[in-house]
Short mmCIF file of C-alpha atoms and ligand atoms in Angstrom, two decimals:
data_model
loop_
_atom_site.label_atom_id
_atom_site.label_comp_id
_atom_site.label_asym_id
_atom_site.label_seq_id
_atom_site.Cartn_x
_atom_site.Cartn_y
_atom_site.Cartn_z
CA MET A 42 -0.27 0.17 0.41
CA LYS A 43 1.42 3.78 -0.72
CA THR A 44 0.85 6.41 1.99
CA THR A 45 1.34 10.25 0.70
CA LEU A 46 1.42 13.17 2.63
CA LYS A 47 -0.96 15.53 1.77
CA THR A 48 -0.72 19.20 4.52
CA ASN A 49 -1.85 21.55 2.51
CA ILE A 50 -5.81 20.55 2.23
CA THR A 51 -8.00 23.71 3.88
CA VAL A 52 -11.18 23.52 5.67
CA LYS A 53 -12.60 25.57 3.37
CA ASP A 54 -11.30 23.31 0.46
CA ILE A 55 -12.71 20.15 2.43
CA CYS A 56 -15.71 21.61 2.58
CA ASP A 57 -16.56 23.11 -0.98
CA GLY A 58 -19.37 21.77 -1.59
CA PHE A 59 -19.98 19.83 1.58
CA VAL A 60 -23.86 17.40 1.33
CA TYR A 61 -24.80 16.86 4.42
CA ASN A 62 -27.76 14.12 4.02
CA GLU A 63 -30.15 14.30 7.93
CA LEU A 64 -30.96 10.52 6.78
CA GLU A 65 -27.78 7.65 7.86
CA GLY A 66 -27.06 6.09 5.53
CA LYS A 67 -26.44 7.53 2.17
CA GLY A 68 -23.52 9.64 1.56
CA LEU A 69 -21.59 12.32 2.41
CA PHE A 70 -19.65 14.70 0.37
CA GLY A 71 -16.62 17.66 -0.58
CA LEU A 72 -13.55 18.91 -1.34
CA SER A 73 -16.56 20.44 -4.61
CA GLY A 74 -17.68 17.24 -4.32
CA LYS A 75 -13.96 14.81 -4.84
CA LEU A 76 -15.22 13.67 -1.44
CA THR A 77 -16.32 11.24 -0.28
CA ILE A 78 -16.86 11.87 3.41
CA GLN A 79 -18.97 8.89 4.30
CA PRO A 80 -17.88 5.46 2.36
CA GLU A 81 -20.89 2.62 2.67
CA TYR A 82 -18.55 0.96 5.16
CA GLN A 83 -18.43 3.19 7.68
CA ARG A 84 -20.59 4.71 9.51
CA ASN A 85 -22.74 7.31 10.41
CA TYR A 86 -22.41 10.31 11.65
CA ILE A 87 -22.54 9.32 15.42
CA TYR A 88 -20.20 12.68 17.07
CA ALA A 89 -23.82 14.96 17.55
CA SER A 90 -24.90 12.58 20.40
CA ASP A 91 -24.10 12.86 23.34
CA GLY A 92 -24.97 15.94 23.46
CA GLY A 93 -22.66 17.50 20.54
CA LYS A 94 -19.74 18.00 22.84
CA LYS A 95 -17.75 16.44 20.51
CA GLU A 96 -18.38 18.19 17.65
CA VAL A 97 -17.81 21.39 19.68
CA ALA A 98 -15.17 20.27 20.84
CA VAL A 99 -13.89 19.72 16.54
CA ILE A 100 -14.51 23.60 16.37
CA GLU A 101 -13.41 24.82 19.56
CA SER A 102 -9.49 23.42 18.63
CA LEU A 103 -9.95 24.84 15.19
CA LEU A 104 -10.55 27.86 15.82
CA LYS A 105 -7.09 27.73 19.24
CA GLY A 106 -4.60 26.39 15.88
CA TYR A 107 -5.08 22.36 18.28
CA PRO A 108 -4.54 19.95 15.06
CA ILE A 109 -7.48 17.49 14.79
CA GLY A 110 -5.53 14.37 14.80
CA LEU A 111 -4.96 12.63 11.33
CA LEU A 112 -7.37 11.41 8.48
CA TYR A 113 -7.23 9.23 6.30
CA PHE A 114 -8.54 9.54 2.51
CA VAL A 115 -7.96 6.59 0.21
CA LYS A 116 -7.40 7.39 -3.05
CA VAL A 117 -10.32 5.54 -5.88
CA ASN A 118 -8.73 7.39 -8.86
CA ASN A 119 -7.94 11.14 -9.38
CA ASP A 120 -11.37 12.52 -8.87
CA LYS A 121 -12.04 10.23 -6.07
CA LEU A 122 -11.39 10.28 -2.66
CA GLU A 123 -12.89 8.62 0.52
CA VAL A 124 -12.77 9.21 3.20
CA LEU A 125 -10.44 5.72 5.76
CA ASP A 126 -11.03 8.07 8.90
CA GLY A 127 -11.24 11.15 9.83
CA GLN A 128 -15.33 11.16 8.94
CA GLN A 129 -16.37 12.56 12.34
CA ARG A 130 -14.18 15.17 12.66
CA ILE A 131 -14.55 16.19 8.32
CA THR A 132 -19.04 16.39 8.81
CA SER A 133 -18.13 18.11 13.15
CA PHE A 134 -15.96 21.29 10.84
CA GLY A 135 -18.64 20.39 7.12
CA ARG A 136 -21.24 20.88 9.69
CA PHE A 137 -20.25 23.14 11.86
CA VAL A 138 -19.52 25.67 9.06
CA THR A 139 -22.80 25.20 6.80
CA ASP A 140 -24.80 26.19 10.53
CA LYS A 141 -26.23 22.97 11.26
CA PHE A 142 -24.92 23.94 15.26
CA ALA A 143 -23.90 26.90 17.78
CA THR A 144 -20.97 26.67 19.29
CA LYS A 145 -20.57 28.77 22.85
CA ASP A 146 -17.51 31.87 22.67
CA GLU A 147 -15.90 33.13 25.43
CA ASN A 148 -19.37 35.04 27.12
CA GLY A 149 -21.94 31.87 26.80
CA MET A 150 -23.25 33.18 24.14
CA GLU A 151 -24.68 30.79 21.34
CA GLN A 152 -23.13 31.59 18.00
CA TYR A 153 -23.33 29.96 14.16
CA PHE A 154 -21.00 30.42 11.00
CA SER A 155 -22.13 32.61 10.30
CA GLY A 156 -22.39 35.03 12.97
CA LEU A 157 -18.68 34.57 14.05
CA ALA A 158 -16.55 37.12 13.74
CA VAL A 159 -14.79 37.43 10.15
CA ASN A 160 -11.49 36.97 11.81
CA LYS A 161 -12.48 33.43 13.44
CA GLN A 162 -14.65 32.56 10.49
CA ARG A 163 -11.10 32.78 8.55
CA THR A 164 -9.18 30.29 11.64
CA ILE A 165 -11.27 28.44 10.52
CA LEU A 166 -11.48 28.46 6.98
CA LYS A 167 -7.71 28.15 6.21
CA SER A 168 -7.13 25.63 8.98
CA THR A 169 -4.41 22.91 7.39
CA LEU A 170 -5.57 18.92 7.89
CA THR A 171 -2.99 16.50 7.88
CA ILE A 172 -4.18 14.19 6.00
CA TYR A 173 -2.83 11.04 4.37
CA GLU A 174 -3.76 9.34 1.32
CA CYS A 175 -3.62 5.89 1.12
CA GLU A 176 -3.62 3.40 -2.42
CA GLY A 177 -4.12 -0.52 -2.58
CA THR A 178 -5.74 -3.01 -2.58
CA GLU A 179 -9.64 -3.80 -1.60
CA SER A 180 -8.38 -6.17 1.07
CA GLU A 181 -5.31 -4.19 2.20
CA ILE A 182 -7.08 -0.73 3.04
CA LYS A 183 -9.75 -3.32 4.90
CA GLU A 184 -7.63 -5.04 6.50
CA TRP A 185 -5.90 -2.05 7.93
CA PHE A 186 -9.71 0.29 8.75
CA LYS A 187 -10.04 -2.50 10.93
CA THR A 188 -6.45 -1.77 12.99
CA ILE A 189 -6.18 1.92 12.61
CA ASN A 190 -9.28 3.18 14.86
CA ILE A 191 -7.83 6.42 15.93
CA ALA A 192 -10.58 7.87 15.93
CA GLY A 193 -12.49 9.26 18.73
CA VAL A 194 -15.00 6.53 19.77
CA PRO A 195 -13.61 3.55 18.55
CA LEU A 196 -15.82 0.83 16.59
CA ASN A 197 -17.88 -0.67 17.77
CA GLU A 198 -17.82 -5.26 17.19
CA GLN A 199 -20.51 -3.87 14.15
CA GLU A 200 -19.66 -1.13 13.23
CA LEU A 201 -15.99 -3.71 12.30
CA LEU A 202 -18.01 -5.79 10.40
CA ASN A 203 -19.63 -3.51 8.53
CA ALA A 204 -16.72 -2.42 7.13
CA VAL A 205 -15.04 -5.80 6.75
CA TYR A 206 -17.67 -7.53 5.17
CA SER A 207 -19.57 -3.89 2.65
CA GLY A 208 -20.99 -3.99 -0.11
CA PRO A 209 -25.07 -4.70 -1.25
CA PHE A 210 -25.90 -6.26 1.39
CA VAL A 211 -23.96 -3.79 4.23
CA THR A 212 -26.50 -1.55 2.58
CA LEU A 213 -30.12 -2.36 2.26
CA GLY A 214 -29.13 -3.61 6.33
CA LYS A 215 -27.52 -0.40 8.03
CA GLU A 216 -31.28 1.27 5.08
CA GLU A 217 -33.52 -1.30 7.66
CA PHE A 218 -32.06 -0.76 10.59
CA SER A 219 -29.56 2.41 10.67
CA ASN A 220 -31.57 4.14 9.81
CA SER A 221 -33.45 6.46 12.71
CA GLN A 222 -36.23 7.68 10.74
CA ASN A 223 -37.76 4.08 10.56
CA SER A 224 -41.80 3.67 12.48
CA ASN A 225 -40.82 0.09 13.75
CA ILE A 226 -38.01 1.68 16.14
CA GLN A 227 -40.19 2.55 18.57
CA LYS A 228 -41.35 -1.13 18.25
CA TRP A 229 -38.02 -3.10 17.99
CA SER A 230 -36.45 -1.26 20.97
CA ALA A 231 -39.52 -2.75 23.50
CA TYR A 232 -36.74 -6.21 22.65
CA VAL A 233 -33.55 -4.96 21.73
CA LYS A 234 -30.80 -2.46 23.82
CA GLY A 235 -29.39 0.47 21.82
CA THR A 236 -29.06 2.50 19.12
CA ALA A 237 -29.48 2.73 15.46
CA ASN A 238 -26.99 4.57 14.10
CA ARG A 239 -24.87 1.85 15.78
CA GLN A 240 -25.64 -0.16 14.56
CA GLU A 241 -27.18 -2.13 17.34
CA PHE A 242 -30.22 -3.34 15.31
CA TRP A 243 -28.17 -4.53 12.52
CA HIS A 244 -26.59 -6.79 15.09
CA ARG A 245 -29.12 -7.97 16.85
CA ALA A 246 -31.62 -8.68 13.49
CA LEU A 247 -28.05 -10.72 11.94
CA ASP A 248 -27.53 -12.57 15.33
CA TRP A 249 -30.79 -13.97 15.84
CA ALA A 250 -30.61 -14.74 11.97
CA SER A 251 -27.01 -16.17 11.64
CA LYS A 252 -27.10 -17.88 15.15
CA GLY A 253 -24.80 -16.12 16.54
CA GLU A 254 -22.22 -16.71 13.15
CA ILE A 255 -22.05 -13.00 12.24
CA GLY A 256 -19.45 -12.45 10.37
CA ASP A 257 -20.00 -16.36 8.51
CA TYR A 258 -23.92 -15.19 7.26
CA MET A 259 -22.93 -11.80 6.26
CA SER A 260 -19.49 -13.35 4.30
CA ARG A 261 -21.59 -16.05 2.75
CA HIS A 262 -24.63 -13.53 2.27
CA ARG A 263 -22.19 -10.56 1.38
CA LYS A 264 -23.39 -10.07 -2.82
CA ASP A 265 -26.76 -10.56 -1.44
CA LYS A 266 -28.75 -7.33 -4.04
CA ASN A 267 -31.85 -8.08 -0.45
CA ILE A 268 -31.70 -8.81 3.95
CA ASN A 269 -35.13 -10.61 3.22
CA GLU A 270 -33.63 -13.56 5.27
CA VAL A 271 -32.37 -11.82 7.96
CA LYS A 272 -36.50 -8.79 7.96
CA THR A 273 -38.21 -11.92 7.54
CA TYR A 274 -36.24 -13.53 10.34
CA PHE A 275 -36.30 -10.23 13.01
CA ASN A 276 -39.79 -9.46 12.29
CA SER A 277 -41.04 -12.92 13.46
CA VAL A 278 -39.32 -13.13 16.13
CA ILE A 279 -40.88 -9.43 17.17
CA ASP A 280 -43.78 -10.35 16.11
CA TRP A 281 -44.19 -13.46 18.35
CA ALA A 282 -42.61 -12.06 21.89
CA SER A 283 -45.48 -9.38 21.21
CA SER A 284 -47.90 -11.00 20.44
CA VAL A 285 -47.39 -13.82 23.27
CA PHE A 286 -45.84 -11.17 26.15
CA THR A 287 -49.02 -8.08 25.31
CA ASP A 288 -47.06 -6.06 28.55
CA VAL A 289 -44.21 -3.88 27.50
CA GLU A 290 -41.41 -4.05 30.40
CA SER A 291 -38.87 -2.32 30.36
CA GLU A 292 -36.92 -5.89 31.43
CA MET A 293 -38.26 -7.31 27.98
CA CYS A 294 -35.43 -5.47 26.83
CA GLY A 295 -32.12 -7.15 25.81
CA LEU A 296 -33.17 -10.58 26.81
CA GLU A 297 -32.18 -13.05 24.15
CA TRP A 298 -35.80 -13.26 22.33
CA GLY A 299 -33.21 -15.33 19.52
CA ARG A 300 -33.20 -17.95 22.03
CA LEU A 301 -36.25 -17.91 23.03
CA TYR A 302 -38.58 -17.62 20.03
CA GLU A 303 -36.24 -20.72 19.02
CA GLU A 304 -37.03 -23.73 22.23
CA TYR A 305 -41.05 -21.62 22.36
CA HIS A 306 -42.31 -20.47 19.23
CA LYS A 307 -44.19 -23.54 18.13
CA GLN A 308 -46.16 -24.02 21.98
CA SER A 309 -48.94 -22.13 22.03
CA TYR A 310 -50.14 -19.27 24.50
CA ASN A 311 -52.81 -17.88 25.98
CA PRO A 312 -51.59 -13.70 25.96
CA ALA A 313 -54.33 -13.31 28.98
CA LYS A 314 -53.63 -15.80 30.96
CA ILE A 315 -50.35 -14.68 30.31
CA SER A 316 -50.69 -11.20 30.83
CA ALA A 317 -52.50 -12.17 34.50
CA LYS A 318 -49.03 -14.65 35.13
CA LEU A 319 -46.74 -11.76 34.83
CA HIS A 320 -48.56 -9.64 36.90
CA GLU A 321 -48.50 -11.82 39.56
CA LEU A 322 -44.93 -11.70 39.39
CA TYR A 323 -43.73 -8.55 39.19
CA SER A 324 -45.51 -8.12 42.05
CA ASP A 325 -44.05 -10.76 44.21
CA PRO A 326 -41.68 -9.05 46.72
CA TYR A 327 -39.33 -12.53 47.29
CA ILE A 328 -38.64 -12.43 43.13
CA LYS A 329 -34.68 -11.35 42.21
CA ASN A 330 -34.29 -12.16 39.33
CA ARG A 331 -37.80 -10.31 36.98
CA LYS A 332 -35.21 -10.12 33.89
CA GLY A 333 -35.45 -14.34 34.71
CA ILE A 334 -39.67 -14.44 34.73
CA PHE A 335 -40.40 -14.14 30.79
CA GLU A 336 -38.68 -17.52 29.90
CA TYR A 337 -40.05 -19.13 33.56
CA ILE A 338 -43.48 -18.71 31.97
CA LEU A 339 -42.35 -20.05 28.70
CA GLY A 340 -41.42 -22.86 30.51
CA GLY A 341 -44.76 -23.19 31.81
CA SER A 342 -44.24 -21.70 35.47
CA ILE A 343 -41.15 -24.33 37.28
CA ASP A 344 -37.78 -23.52 36.95
CA THR A 345 -37.81 -21.80 39.90
CA LYS A 346 -33.93 -21.00 39.41
CA LEU A 347 -34.77 -18.53 36.72
CA LEU A 348 -36.15 -15.85 38.74
CA ASN A 349 -33.72 -16.52 41.80
CA VAL A 350 -36.29 -16.27 44.46
CA ARG A 351 -35.00 -14.05 47.64
CA VAL A 352 -33.05 -17.03 50.54
CA PHE A 353 -33.16 -16.58 54.44
CA ASP A 354 -30.72 -14.50 55.53
CA ASP A 355 -28.39 -14.94 58.27
CA ALA A 356 -30.60 -14.07 61.23
CA THR A 357 -33.05 -15.91 60.63
CA LYS A 358 -31.27 -19.44 59.86
CA LYS A 359 -29.42 -18.42 63.30
CA SER A 360 -32.41 -18.24 64.92
CA VAL A 361 -34.83 -21.14 62.89
CA TYR A 362 -31.82 -23.68 64.31
CA ALA A 363 -31.47 -22.71 67.90
CA ALA A 364 -35.07 -23.50 68.57
CA GLN A 365 -35.25 -26.76 66.54
CA THR A 366 -32.07 -27.55 67.86
CA LYS A 367 -33.00 -26.67 71.70
CA THR A 368 -36.31 -28.69 70.76
CA ALA A 369 -33.93 -31.64 69.88
CA LYS A 370 -32.43 -31.77 72.16
CA THR A 371 -35.27 -32.41 74.97
CA LYS A 372 -37.32 -35.48 72.56
CA GLY A 373 -33.71 -36.83 71.65
CA ILE A 374 -34.66 -36.98 68.65
CA SER A 375 -32.38 -35.16 65.94
CA ASN A 376 -32.40 -31.19 64.99
CA CYS A 377 -33.62 -32.25 60.68
CA SER A 378 -37.25 -33.23 60.84
CA HIS A 379 -36.98 -35.64 58.34
CA CYS A 380 -33.62 -37.62 59.55
CA ALA A 381 -35.97 -38.33 62.70
CA ILE A 382 -38.48 -39.90 60.97
CA GLY A 383 -36.18 -41.60 59.10
CA HIS A 384 -35.06 -45.49 60.40
CA ASP A 385 -31.03 -45.26 59.62
CA ALA A 386 -28.26 -43.78 62.93
CA ASN A 387 -28.65 -40.43 61.96
CA LYS A 388 -32.09 -41.75 63.49
CA GLU A 389 -31.00 -38.31 66.87
CA LYS A 390 -28.03 -37.05 65.14
CA ILE A 391 -27.42 -33.26 65.91
CA TRP A 392 -26.47 -31.51 63.05
CA ASN A 393 -23.80 -28.84 63.11
CA ALA A 394 -25.81 -25.68 61.68
CA THR A 395 -23.16 -25.43 58.79
CA ASP A 396 -24.30 -29.33 57.83
CA MET A 397 -27.80 -27.65 57.45
CA ASP A 398 -29.71 -25.60 54.60
CA ALA A 399 -32.41 -23.51 55.09
CA ASP A 400 -35.53 -24.91 53.59
CA HIS A 401 -39.37 -23.94 52.82
CA VAL A 402 -42.04 -25.28 54.45
CA THR A 403 -44.30 -24.20 51.68
CA ALA A 404 -42.43 -23.90 48.41
CA TRP A 405 -42.42 -20.43 46.91
CA SER A 406 -44.70 -21.64 44.22
CA LYS A 407 -47.14 -22.43 46.42
CA GLY A 408 -47.22 -19.11 48.32
CA GLY A 409 -45.19 -19.85 50.71
CA ALA A 410 -43.35 -17.26 52.08
CA THR A 411 -39.35 -16.42 52.58
CA ALA A 412 -40.12 -15.71 56.39
CA ALA A 413 -38.90 -16.91 59.72
CA LYS A 414 -42.15 -18.96 59.96
CA ASN A 415 -41.82 -21.22 56.70
CA CYS A 416 -38.20 -20.88 56.91
CA GLU A 417 -37.19 -25.17 58.66
CA MET A 418 -33.15 -25.89 58.22
CA LEU A 419 -32.42 -29.33 56.86
CA CYS A 420 -29.72 -31.08 57.06
CA LYS A 421 -28.24 -31.21 53.99
CA THR A 422 -29.10 -34.44 52.46
CA HIS A 423 -32.56 -33.81 52.38
CA ASN A 424 -32.26 -30.19 51.78
CA ARG A 425 -31.26 -31.23 48.35
CA ALA A 426 -33.50 -34.03 48.07
CA LYS A 427 -36.40 -31.04 48.61
CA GLY A 428 -34.95 -29.40 46.26
CA ASN A 429 -37.35 -26.99 45.19
CA ARG A 430 -37.21 -23.75 47.24
ZN1 ZN B 563 -32.00 -34.85 58.00
#
């Protein structure tokens, strides 16, 4: 790969013909149309999120004459360059120069570019940039892009995958799943954590469709002219989840819906009954893991481990142990009630506290409370044999 250092290109040069399209995934251009600022393997513009602090920082650096870091362009041919690294910074000053956002001046007043003093405008426009122009094969450049990763916000896994497997498939995927204007996003957000512009819906859709083999899947479908399989599968999962659970709870977000769909979608559920059960479990103070409620219900309300039901505290166990042991000693029987009714040598055994565990007399699943009056200490063997809490 060949690289050439350029130090004479100014902010003004780059901003000549600058085009910013609010709809993510569309190319942005500069250098009189010669420069593509957002090639398809680049991520969406994210500097404006988190309150725009990062894009303001870029402008302040320029005003103070500080360097804004190395920029990398790929030379596609003599008339065409693409930004490899620096898209966020270039978009920041491009947006500023075209009055898309304001900075605060020394008096705390908001100032748009067009309202700045002429000398300040000139300082920004005349700032020179440090640019490496690179020429090489597609794979050399992509490999390099994967490793440089020097911009302020590191690329996440999906952004890297989009870069490595760029092509029509990624472009279509981003159009559907990484477009913050897509009206389905609100619905998706109940089930999937993240934001469109960080590729998190696209990532989850690929994760579900590929059963976790995202890289492999993207490589096989790279040249596809449609994303039907991913889209259909993703919608099936979301539609299934929303038809089974008609309530929307915050704990639903981020669950492994793809896996739950695979395991349970062939079973039939009564949404009204599910909703009643869900409300009952949500109001149960003993359930520590509400996220587990959904799979617990799907599995027929059997696997209480999913709920992490609250256990007895040490003070309760200690006092129950003391009372039980005292009574057992006066009767001359084991302090484990199950041992006491047995026929072996443990019939009269007084266990140490450390050899016993607390058990719900009435199981939690049958309405038993996690309180002293529902607590019984059993020897470890019998406690384990009883199993459920
Ligand atoms: Zn026992």
